[in-house]
XYZ file of C-alpha atoms in Angstrom:
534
model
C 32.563 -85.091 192.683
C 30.327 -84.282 195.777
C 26.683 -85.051 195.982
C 25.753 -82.114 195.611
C 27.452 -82.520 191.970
C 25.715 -85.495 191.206
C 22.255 -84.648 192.296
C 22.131 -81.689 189.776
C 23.577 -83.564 187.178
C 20.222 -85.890 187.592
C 18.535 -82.966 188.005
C 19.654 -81.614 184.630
C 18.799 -84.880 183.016
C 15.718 -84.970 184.250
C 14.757 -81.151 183.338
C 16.061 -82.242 179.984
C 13.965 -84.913 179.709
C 10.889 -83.807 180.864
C 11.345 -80.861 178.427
C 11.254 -83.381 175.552
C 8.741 -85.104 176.195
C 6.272 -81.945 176.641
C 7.615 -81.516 173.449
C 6.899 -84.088 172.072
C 2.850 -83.800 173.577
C 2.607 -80.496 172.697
C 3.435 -81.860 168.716
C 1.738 -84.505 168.444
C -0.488 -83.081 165.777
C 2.443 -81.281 164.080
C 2.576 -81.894 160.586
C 6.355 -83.470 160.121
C 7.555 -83.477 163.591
C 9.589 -86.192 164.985
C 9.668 -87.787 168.321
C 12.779 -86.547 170.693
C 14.260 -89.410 172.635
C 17.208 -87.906 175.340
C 19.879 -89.967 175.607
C 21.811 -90.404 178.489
C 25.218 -91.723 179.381
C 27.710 -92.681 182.566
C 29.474 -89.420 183.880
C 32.671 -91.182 184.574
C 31.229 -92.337 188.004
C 29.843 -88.882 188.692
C 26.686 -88.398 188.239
C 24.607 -88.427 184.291
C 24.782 -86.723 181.082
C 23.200 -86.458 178.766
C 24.388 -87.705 175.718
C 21.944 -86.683 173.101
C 18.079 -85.429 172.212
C 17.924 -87.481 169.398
C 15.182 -87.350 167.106
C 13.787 -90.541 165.956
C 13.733 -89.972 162.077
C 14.404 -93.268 159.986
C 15.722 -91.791 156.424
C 15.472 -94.926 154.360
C 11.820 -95.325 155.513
C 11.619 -91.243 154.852
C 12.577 -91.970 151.580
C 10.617 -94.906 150.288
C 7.274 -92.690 151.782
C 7.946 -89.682 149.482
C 8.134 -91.767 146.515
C 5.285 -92.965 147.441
C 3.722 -89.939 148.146
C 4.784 -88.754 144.967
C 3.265 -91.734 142.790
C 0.250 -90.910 144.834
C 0.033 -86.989 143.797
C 0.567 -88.286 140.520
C -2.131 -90.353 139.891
C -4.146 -88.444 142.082
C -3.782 -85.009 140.091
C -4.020 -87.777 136.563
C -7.332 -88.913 138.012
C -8.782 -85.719 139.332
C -8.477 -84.238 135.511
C -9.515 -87.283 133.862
C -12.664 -87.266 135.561
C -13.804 -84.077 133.581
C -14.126 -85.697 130.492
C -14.838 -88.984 132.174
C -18.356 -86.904 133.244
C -18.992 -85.142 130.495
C -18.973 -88.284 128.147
C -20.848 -90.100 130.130
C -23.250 -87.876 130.489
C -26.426 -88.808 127.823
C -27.877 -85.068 127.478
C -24.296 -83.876 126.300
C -23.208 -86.938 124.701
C -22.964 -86.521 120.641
C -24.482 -90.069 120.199
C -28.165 -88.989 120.055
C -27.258 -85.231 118.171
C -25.719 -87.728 115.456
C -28.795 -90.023 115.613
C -31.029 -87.291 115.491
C -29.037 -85.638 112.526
C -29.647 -89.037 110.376
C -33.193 -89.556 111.845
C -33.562 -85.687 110.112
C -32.498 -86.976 106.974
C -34.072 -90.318 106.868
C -37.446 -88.140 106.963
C -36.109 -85.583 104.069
C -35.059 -88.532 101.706
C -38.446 -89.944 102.644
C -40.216 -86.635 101.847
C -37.964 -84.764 99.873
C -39.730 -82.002 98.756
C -40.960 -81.275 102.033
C -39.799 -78.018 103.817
C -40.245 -78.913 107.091
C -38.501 -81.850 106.744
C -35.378 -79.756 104.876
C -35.495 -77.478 107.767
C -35.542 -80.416 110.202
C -31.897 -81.653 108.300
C -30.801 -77.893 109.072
C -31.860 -77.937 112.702
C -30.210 -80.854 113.747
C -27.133 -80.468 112.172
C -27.072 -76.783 113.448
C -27.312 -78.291 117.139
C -24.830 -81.344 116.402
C -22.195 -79.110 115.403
C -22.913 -76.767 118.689
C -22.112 -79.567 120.583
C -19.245 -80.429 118.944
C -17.801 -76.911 118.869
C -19.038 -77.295 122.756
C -17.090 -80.296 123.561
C -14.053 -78.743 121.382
C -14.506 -75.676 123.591
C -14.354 -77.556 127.035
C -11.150 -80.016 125.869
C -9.211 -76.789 124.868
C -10.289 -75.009 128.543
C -9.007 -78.006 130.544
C -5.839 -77.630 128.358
C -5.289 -74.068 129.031
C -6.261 -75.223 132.412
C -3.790 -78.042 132.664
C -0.861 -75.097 131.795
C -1.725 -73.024 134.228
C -1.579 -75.536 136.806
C 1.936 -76.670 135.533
C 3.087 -72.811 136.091
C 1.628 -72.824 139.552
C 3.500 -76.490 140.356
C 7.055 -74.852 139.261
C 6.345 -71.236 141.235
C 5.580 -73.823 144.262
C 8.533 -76.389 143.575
C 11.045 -72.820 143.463
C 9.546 -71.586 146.633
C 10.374 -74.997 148.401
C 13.534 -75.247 146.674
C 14.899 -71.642 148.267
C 13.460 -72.518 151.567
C 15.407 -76.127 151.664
C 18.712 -74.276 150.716
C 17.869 -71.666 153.415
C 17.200 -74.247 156.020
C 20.419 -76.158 155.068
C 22.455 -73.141 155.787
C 20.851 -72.530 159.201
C 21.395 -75.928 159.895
C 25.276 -76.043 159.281
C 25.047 -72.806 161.293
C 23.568 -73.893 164.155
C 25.859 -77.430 164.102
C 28.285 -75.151 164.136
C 27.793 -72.702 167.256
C 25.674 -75.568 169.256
C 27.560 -78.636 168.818
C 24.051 -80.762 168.657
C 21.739 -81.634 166.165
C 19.165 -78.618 165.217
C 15.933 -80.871 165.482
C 13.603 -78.299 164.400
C 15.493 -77.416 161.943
C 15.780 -80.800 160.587
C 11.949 -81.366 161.177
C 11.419 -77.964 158.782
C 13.458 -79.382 156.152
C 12.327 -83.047 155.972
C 8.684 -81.755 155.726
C 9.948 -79.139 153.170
C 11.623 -82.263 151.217
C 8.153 -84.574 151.600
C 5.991 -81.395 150.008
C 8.183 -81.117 146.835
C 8.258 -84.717 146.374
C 4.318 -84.686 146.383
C 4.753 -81.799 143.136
C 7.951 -83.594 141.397
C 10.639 -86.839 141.734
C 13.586 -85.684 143.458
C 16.750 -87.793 144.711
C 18.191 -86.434 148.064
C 21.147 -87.104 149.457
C 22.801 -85.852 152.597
C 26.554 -84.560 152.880
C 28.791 -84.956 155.706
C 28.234 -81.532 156.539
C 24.367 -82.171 157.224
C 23.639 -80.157 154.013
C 21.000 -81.580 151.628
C 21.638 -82.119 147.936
C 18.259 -82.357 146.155
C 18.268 -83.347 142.177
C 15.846 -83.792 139.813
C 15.725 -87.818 138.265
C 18.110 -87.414 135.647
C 20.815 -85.915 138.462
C 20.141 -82.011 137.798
C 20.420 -80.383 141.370
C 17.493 -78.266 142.713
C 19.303 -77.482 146.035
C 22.952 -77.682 146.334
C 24.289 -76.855 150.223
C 22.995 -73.314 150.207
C 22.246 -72.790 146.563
C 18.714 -73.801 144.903
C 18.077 -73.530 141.486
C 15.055 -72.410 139.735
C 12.691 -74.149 137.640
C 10.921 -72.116 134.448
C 7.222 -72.668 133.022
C 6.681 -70.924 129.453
C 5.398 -71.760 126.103
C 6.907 -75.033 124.751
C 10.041 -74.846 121.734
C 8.296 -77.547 119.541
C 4.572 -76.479 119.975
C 4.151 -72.823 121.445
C 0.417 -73.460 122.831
C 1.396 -75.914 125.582
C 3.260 -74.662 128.642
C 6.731 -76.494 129.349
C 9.248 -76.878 131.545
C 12.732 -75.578 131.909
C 15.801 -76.110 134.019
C 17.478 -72.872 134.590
C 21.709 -73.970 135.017
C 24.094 -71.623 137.177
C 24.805 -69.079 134.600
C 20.866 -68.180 134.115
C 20.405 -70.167 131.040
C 17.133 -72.494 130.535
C 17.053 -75.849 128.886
C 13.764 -77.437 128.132
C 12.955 -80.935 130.004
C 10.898 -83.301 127.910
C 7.688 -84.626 129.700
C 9.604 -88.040 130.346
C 11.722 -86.415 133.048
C 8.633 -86.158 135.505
C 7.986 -89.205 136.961
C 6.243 -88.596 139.811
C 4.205 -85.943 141.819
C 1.570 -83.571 140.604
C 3.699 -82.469 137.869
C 3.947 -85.938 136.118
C 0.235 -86.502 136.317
C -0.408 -82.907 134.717
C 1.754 -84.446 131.880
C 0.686 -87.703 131.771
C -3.144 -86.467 131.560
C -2.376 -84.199 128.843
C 0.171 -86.478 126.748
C -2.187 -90.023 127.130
C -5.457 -88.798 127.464
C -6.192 -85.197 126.671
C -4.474 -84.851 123.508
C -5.844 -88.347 122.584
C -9.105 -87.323 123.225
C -8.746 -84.024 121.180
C -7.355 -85.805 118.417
C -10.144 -88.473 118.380
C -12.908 -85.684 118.311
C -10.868 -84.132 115.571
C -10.856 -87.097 113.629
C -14.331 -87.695 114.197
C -15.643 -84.107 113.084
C -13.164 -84.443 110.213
C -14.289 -87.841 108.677
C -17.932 -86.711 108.843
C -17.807 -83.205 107.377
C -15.569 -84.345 104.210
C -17.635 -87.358 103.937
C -21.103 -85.262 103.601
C -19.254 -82.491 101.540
C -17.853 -85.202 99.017
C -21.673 -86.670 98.515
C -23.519 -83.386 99.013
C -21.438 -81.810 96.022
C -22.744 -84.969 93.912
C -26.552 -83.559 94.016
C -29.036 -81.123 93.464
C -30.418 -78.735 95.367
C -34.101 -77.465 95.447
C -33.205 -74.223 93.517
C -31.253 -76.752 91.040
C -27.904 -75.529 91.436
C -25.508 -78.153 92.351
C -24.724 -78.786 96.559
C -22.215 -76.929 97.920
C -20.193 -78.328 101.054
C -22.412 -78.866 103.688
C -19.821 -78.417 106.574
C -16.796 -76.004 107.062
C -13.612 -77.374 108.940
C -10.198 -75.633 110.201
C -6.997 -76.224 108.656
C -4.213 -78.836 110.438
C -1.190 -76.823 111.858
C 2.478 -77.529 111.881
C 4.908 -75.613 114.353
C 8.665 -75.283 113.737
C 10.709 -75.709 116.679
C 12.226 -72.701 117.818
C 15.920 -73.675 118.114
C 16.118 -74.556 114.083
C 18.574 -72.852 111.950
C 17.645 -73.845 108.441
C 15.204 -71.073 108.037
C 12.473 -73.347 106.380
C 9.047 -72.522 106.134
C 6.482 -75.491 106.377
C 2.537 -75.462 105.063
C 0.844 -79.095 105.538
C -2.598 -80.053 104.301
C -4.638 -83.277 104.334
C -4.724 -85.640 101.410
C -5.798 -88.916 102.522
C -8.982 -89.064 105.032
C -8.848 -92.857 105.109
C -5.486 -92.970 106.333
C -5.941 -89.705 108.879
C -4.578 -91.055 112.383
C -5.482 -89.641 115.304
C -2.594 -88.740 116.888
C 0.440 -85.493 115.610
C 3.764 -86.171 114.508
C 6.993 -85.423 115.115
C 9.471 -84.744 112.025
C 13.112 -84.517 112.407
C 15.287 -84.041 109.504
C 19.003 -85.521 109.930
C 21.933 -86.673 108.178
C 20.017 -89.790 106.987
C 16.967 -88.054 106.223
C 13.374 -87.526 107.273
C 12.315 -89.633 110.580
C 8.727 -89.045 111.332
C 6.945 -90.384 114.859
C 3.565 -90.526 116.316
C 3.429 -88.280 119.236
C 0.756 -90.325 121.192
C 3.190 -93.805 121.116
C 6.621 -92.312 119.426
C 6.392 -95.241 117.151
C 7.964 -94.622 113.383
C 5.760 -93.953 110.597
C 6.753 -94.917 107.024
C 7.237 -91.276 105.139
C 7.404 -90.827 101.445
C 9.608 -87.977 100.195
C 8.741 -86.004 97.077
C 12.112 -84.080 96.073
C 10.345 -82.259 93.413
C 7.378 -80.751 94.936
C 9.718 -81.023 98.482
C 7.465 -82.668 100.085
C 6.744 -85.454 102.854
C 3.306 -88.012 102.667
C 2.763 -89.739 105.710
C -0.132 -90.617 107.863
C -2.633 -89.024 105.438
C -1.267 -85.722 105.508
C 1.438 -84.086 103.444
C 3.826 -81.670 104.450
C 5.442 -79.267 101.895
C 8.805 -77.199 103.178
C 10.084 -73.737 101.640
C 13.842 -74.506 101.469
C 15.943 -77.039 102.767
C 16.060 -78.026 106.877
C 19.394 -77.989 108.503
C 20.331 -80.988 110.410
C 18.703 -81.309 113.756
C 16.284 -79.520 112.634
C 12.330 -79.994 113.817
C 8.872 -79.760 112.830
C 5.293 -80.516 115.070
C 2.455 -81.478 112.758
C -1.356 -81.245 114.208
C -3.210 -82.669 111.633
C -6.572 -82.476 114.053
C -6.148 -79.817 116.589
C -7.971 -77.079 115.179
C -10.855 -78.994 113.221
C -13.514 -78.823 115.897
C -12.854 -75.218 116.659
C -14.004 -74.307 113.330
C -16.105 -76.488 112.723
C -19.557 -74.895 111.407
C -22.426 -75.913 108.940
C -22.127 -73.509 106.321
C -25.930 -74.024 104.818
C -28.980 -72.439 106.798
C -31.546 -72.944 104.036
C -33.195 -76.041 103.572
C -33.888 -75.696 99.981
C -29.673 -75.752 100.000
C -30.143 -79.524 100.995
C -29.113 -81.433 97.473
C -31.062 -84.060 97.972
C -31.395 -85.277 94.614
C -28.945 -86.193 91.681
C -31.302 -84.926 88.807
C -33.681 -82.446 88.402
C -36.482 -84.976 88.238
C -38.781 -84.184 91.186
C -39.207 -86.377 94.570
C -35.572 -87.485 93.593
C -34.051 -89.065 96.838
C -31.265 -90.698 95.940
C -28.689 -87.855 96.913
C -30.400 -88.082 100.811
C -30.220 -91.591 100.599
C -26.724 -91.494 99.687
C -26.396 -88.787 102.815
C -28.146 -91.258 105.372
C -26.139 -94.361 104.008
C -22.815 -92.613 105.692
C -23.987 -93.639 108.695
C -23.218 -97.198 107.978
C -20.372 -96.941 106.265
C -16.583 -97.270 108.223
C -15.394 -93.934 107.351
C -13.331 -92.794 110.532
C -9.422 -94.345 109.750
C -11.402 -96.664 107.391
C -12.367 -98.773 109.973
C -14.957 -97.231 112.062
C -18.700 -96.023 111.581
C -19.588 -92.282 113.312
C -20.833 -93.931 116.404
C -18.421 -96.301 116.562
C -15.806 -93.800 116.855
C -17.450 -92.069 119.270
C -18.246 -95.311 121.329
C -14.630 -95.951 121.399
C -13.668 -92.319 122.494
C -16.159 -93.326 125.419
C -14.698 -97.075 125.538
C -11.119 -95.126 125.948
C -11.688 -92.464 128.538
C -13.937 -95.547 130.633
C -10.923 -97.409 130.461
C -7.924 -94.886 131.394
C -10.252 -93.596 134.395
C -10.454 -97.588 135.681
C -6.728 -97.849 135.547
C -6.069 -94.748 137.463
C -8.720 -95.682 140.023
C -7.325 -99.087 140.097
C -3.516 -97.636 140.639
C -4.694 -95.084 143.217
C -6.055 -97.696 145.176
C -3.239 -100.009 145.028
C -0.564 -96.802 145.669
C -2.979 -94.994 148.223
C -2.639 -99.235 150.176
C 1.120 -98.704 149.972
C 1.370 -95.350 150.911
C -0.895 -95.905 154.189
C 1.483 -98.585 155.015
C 4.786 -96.893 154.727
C 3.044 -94.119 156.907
C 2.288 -96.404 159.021
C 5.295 -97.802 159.280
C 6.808 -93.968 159.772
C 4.541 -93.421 162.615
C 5.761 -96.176 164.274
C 9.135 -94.716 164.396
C 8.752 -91.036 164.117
C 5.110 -90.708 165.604
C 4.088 -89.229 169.140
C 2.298 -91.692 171.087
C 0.114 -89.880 173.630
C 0.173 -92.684 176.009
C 3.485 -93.249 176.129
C 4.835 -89.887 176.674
C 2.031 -89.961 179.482
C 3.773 -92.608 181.135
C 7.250 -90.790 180.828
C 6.047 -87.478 182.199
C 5.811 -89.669 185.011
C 8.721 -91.445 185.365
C 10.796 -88.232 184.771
C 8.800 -86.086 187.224
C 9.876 -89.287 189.461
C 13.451 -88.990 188.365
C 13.515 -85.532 188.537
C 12.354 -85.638 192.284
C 14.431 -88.587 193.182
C 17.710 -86.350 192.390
C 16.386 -83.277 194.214
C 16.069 -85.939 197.291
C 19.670 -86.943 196.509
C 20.488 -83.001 196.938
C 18.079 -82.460 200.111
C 20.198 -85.348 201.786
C 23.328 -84.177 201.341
C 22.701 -80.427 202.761
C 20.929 -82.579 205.885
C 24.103 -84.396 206.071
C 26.414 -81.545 205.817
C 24.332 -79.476 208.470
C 24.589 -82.363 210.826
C 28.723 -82.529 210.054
C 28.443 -78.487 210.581
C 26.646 -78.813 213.849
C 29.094 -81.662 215.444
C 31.751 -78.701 215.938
């Protein structure tokens, strides 16, 4: 090979080179680019070549930061909801503590005064504004819910859209392999950032084929991207309870099957379901069970006196109904009604009933622990947890029932007298006859919530419980935000653009590039001096 040859293969080299690294300076803010190292190799003894542009993209690192990333959006999207009931109970002016107080303070002063209308009115007042408030804080819980499922349909429209663009990008990729011969580094840089943004949303496993192709999979081995194929995610209204939004895997032939919430492990999606499963629904329930315990509490004692018109009390408070859902892939046909019977026993938490060849199996919802369940074949009828649960015909096996003992209490919960002279605060006729308002103000002593718990004890520990869940996410999002800052770190190490030392090879390849136009410059000189010797 002449010199000629081997001065333009440097000089090819050294364009190549010098083209990378611009590249790489001109991406150095580039959200998921990777630094371009050229390669270059022995020509055989004449002249360079260049071997390679490879990218500098570690994949095991790669994949230990998007699990990391997604634990991160997880707790991060667990803590950012959390904190909206995290404010509003700690917040004294909308806190049901001092509406309570106040309520009993009211009645203290009526059993103190009986007769007295303003004091009777006083009773009505308070209670009036208690109940607001917890109608209000019902309100709010069931508007971050609705909230909370309309996020989850906005994660699976953005996990589909990343999905189609991965498969897209894979068959580009193979293309380009194909026609070029070299690695597509943008191409690959598009992808990998495409990967890292669904793993922030949900926990995928990725794996790369021989061909280059990715194959992306849920957890449990379901594939979201297959070579060119993705496959599609669905958000609708759950089989077992129709009011909360669920997910479903849609297989090749267009049909969806329903993921439980345990599939989601990490990203935003697992927080959304975390939040709702261990503290939302906990938190509803607890209200419930709250509002419950004290409205059948005063009912049961108001009924026992006399009102100012002397005409026995009447229930003081009104309350919804519990609900039970039948899951929509049953085929026995049964219809279910459920109703309260034991307030003592009341948990706050729904069930889950599943009728099988051995029977009823019934399990909390909030810990999936068994409860023990008492079945009444005459009446048809299961007692468990303080609720009973009466079916219309017989279940087939498999088949599946949702009980919400609490869910709709503080939605309808309302104080049904707006007279004071309704107050029965005596038991006779007799006048200035306290002892029915005494008997009212005494509840607020007594453990009436799960027969273990005063009114504001309950709702101190609904406080104690959202305190504590919002200190273990902060204390997890510390530790995983530390751990995630390393392995990006670490990434950056590899992968990153460093400014200074791209500097430094602009340099040294404008040097190199030089250097071989030199080696060309010499030989022309040398072959016009051999030309002018004739």
């Amino acid at each position: 090979m002449s010199i000629f040859s081997i001065g333009l293969s440097g000089l090819h080299a050294a364009q190549t080179a010098l083209h990378a690294t611009s590249g790489n300076i001109s991406n150095v803010y580039t959200p998921g680019y990777n630094r371009e190292v050229v390669l270059l190799g022995e020509n055989n003894g004449n002249g360079v070549k260049v071997n390679d542009v490879q990218r500098q993209f570690n994949q095991f690192v790669a994949t230990r930061l998007n699990a990391a990333s997604g634990s991160l959006a997880s707790l991060d999207t667990y803590g950012t909801q959390l904190r909206q009931i995290d404010n509003l109970l700690s917040d004294d002016q909308a806190g049901l503590a001092p509406l309570m107080q106040k309520f009993f303070s009211a009645l203290g002063q009526m059993a103190s005064n009986p007769g007295d209308p303003a004091a009777r009115q006083g009773v009505v007042g308070t209670a009036s504004t208690m109940v607001s408030q917890f109608s209000s804080f019902g309100n709010y819980l069931d508007d971050i819910g609705r909230g909370v499922n309309e996020q989850i349909a906005q994660e699976v429209t953005g996990i589909n859209s990343l999905t189609s663009q991965i498969a897209r990008l894979n068959d580009e990729i193979q293309l380009a392999r194909g026609s070029e011969g070299n690695a597509p580094n943008s191409l690959l840089n598009q992808r990998d950032n495409l990967v890292h943004e669904l793993s922030q949303r949900i926990d995928i496993r990725v794996n790369e084929q021989d061909s280059g192709s990715y194959t992306v999979a849920l957890g449990n081995g379901m594939p979201l991207v297959s070579s060119g194929t993705p496959y599609q995610l669905q958000a609708g209204a759950g089989q077992a309870d129709p009011t909360r939004t669920m997910v479903s895997y849609v297989d090749g032939s267009g049909n969806p099957r329903e993921l439980s919430e345990d599939h989601f492990k990490r990203g935003k999606l697992s927080g959304l379901f975390e939040f709702r499963s261990e503290s939302l629904d906990k938190m509803q329930n607890q209200l419930g069970q709250l509002a419950y315990s004290l409205a059948t509490a005063f009912n049961e004692v108001h009924q026992q006196g006399v009102d100012l018109n002397q005409q026995p009390g009447g229930a003081l408070f009104g309350i919804g109904d519990p609900s039970v859902f039948s899951h929509t892939r049953n085929t026995g046909g049964v219809e279910a009604a459920v109703s309260i019977t034991d307030t003592s026993a009341l948990m706050s938490t729904g069930f889950d009933i599943r009728y099988g060849d051995d029977g009823y199996t019934v399990t909390r919802r909030d810990n999936g622990k068994a409860v023990a369940v008492t079945f009444d074949a005459a009446t048809n009828s299961l007692s468990f947890g303080g609720v009973e649960l009466t079916l219309n015909g017989t279940p087939a096996s498999g088949d599946r029932f949702l009980v919400e003992p609490l869910n709709n209490v503080v939605s309808q919960f309302e104080l049904l007298i707006t007279e004071g002279s309704e107050l029965a605060a005596a038991q006779s006729n007799s006048t200035g006859d306290n002892r029915n308002a005494l008997a009212l103000l005494e509840l607020q002593n007594q453990r009436l919530v799960q027969g273990n718990a005063t009114f504001n004890q309950a709702y101190a520990g609904m406080i104690s419980t959202a305190g504590n869940q919002m200190s273990v996410v902060q204390a997890n999002l510390a530790a995983q935000q530390g751990l995630t800052d390393q392995l990006n770190a670490l990434q950056q190490s590899e992968s990153g653009v460093n400014l200074d030392e791209e500097a430094a090879n602009l340099i040294r390849y404008q040097q190199y590039y030089q250097a071989n136009a030199k080696v060309i410059e010499t030989g022309s000189t040398i072959l016009d001096t051999i030309l002018s010797l004739r």
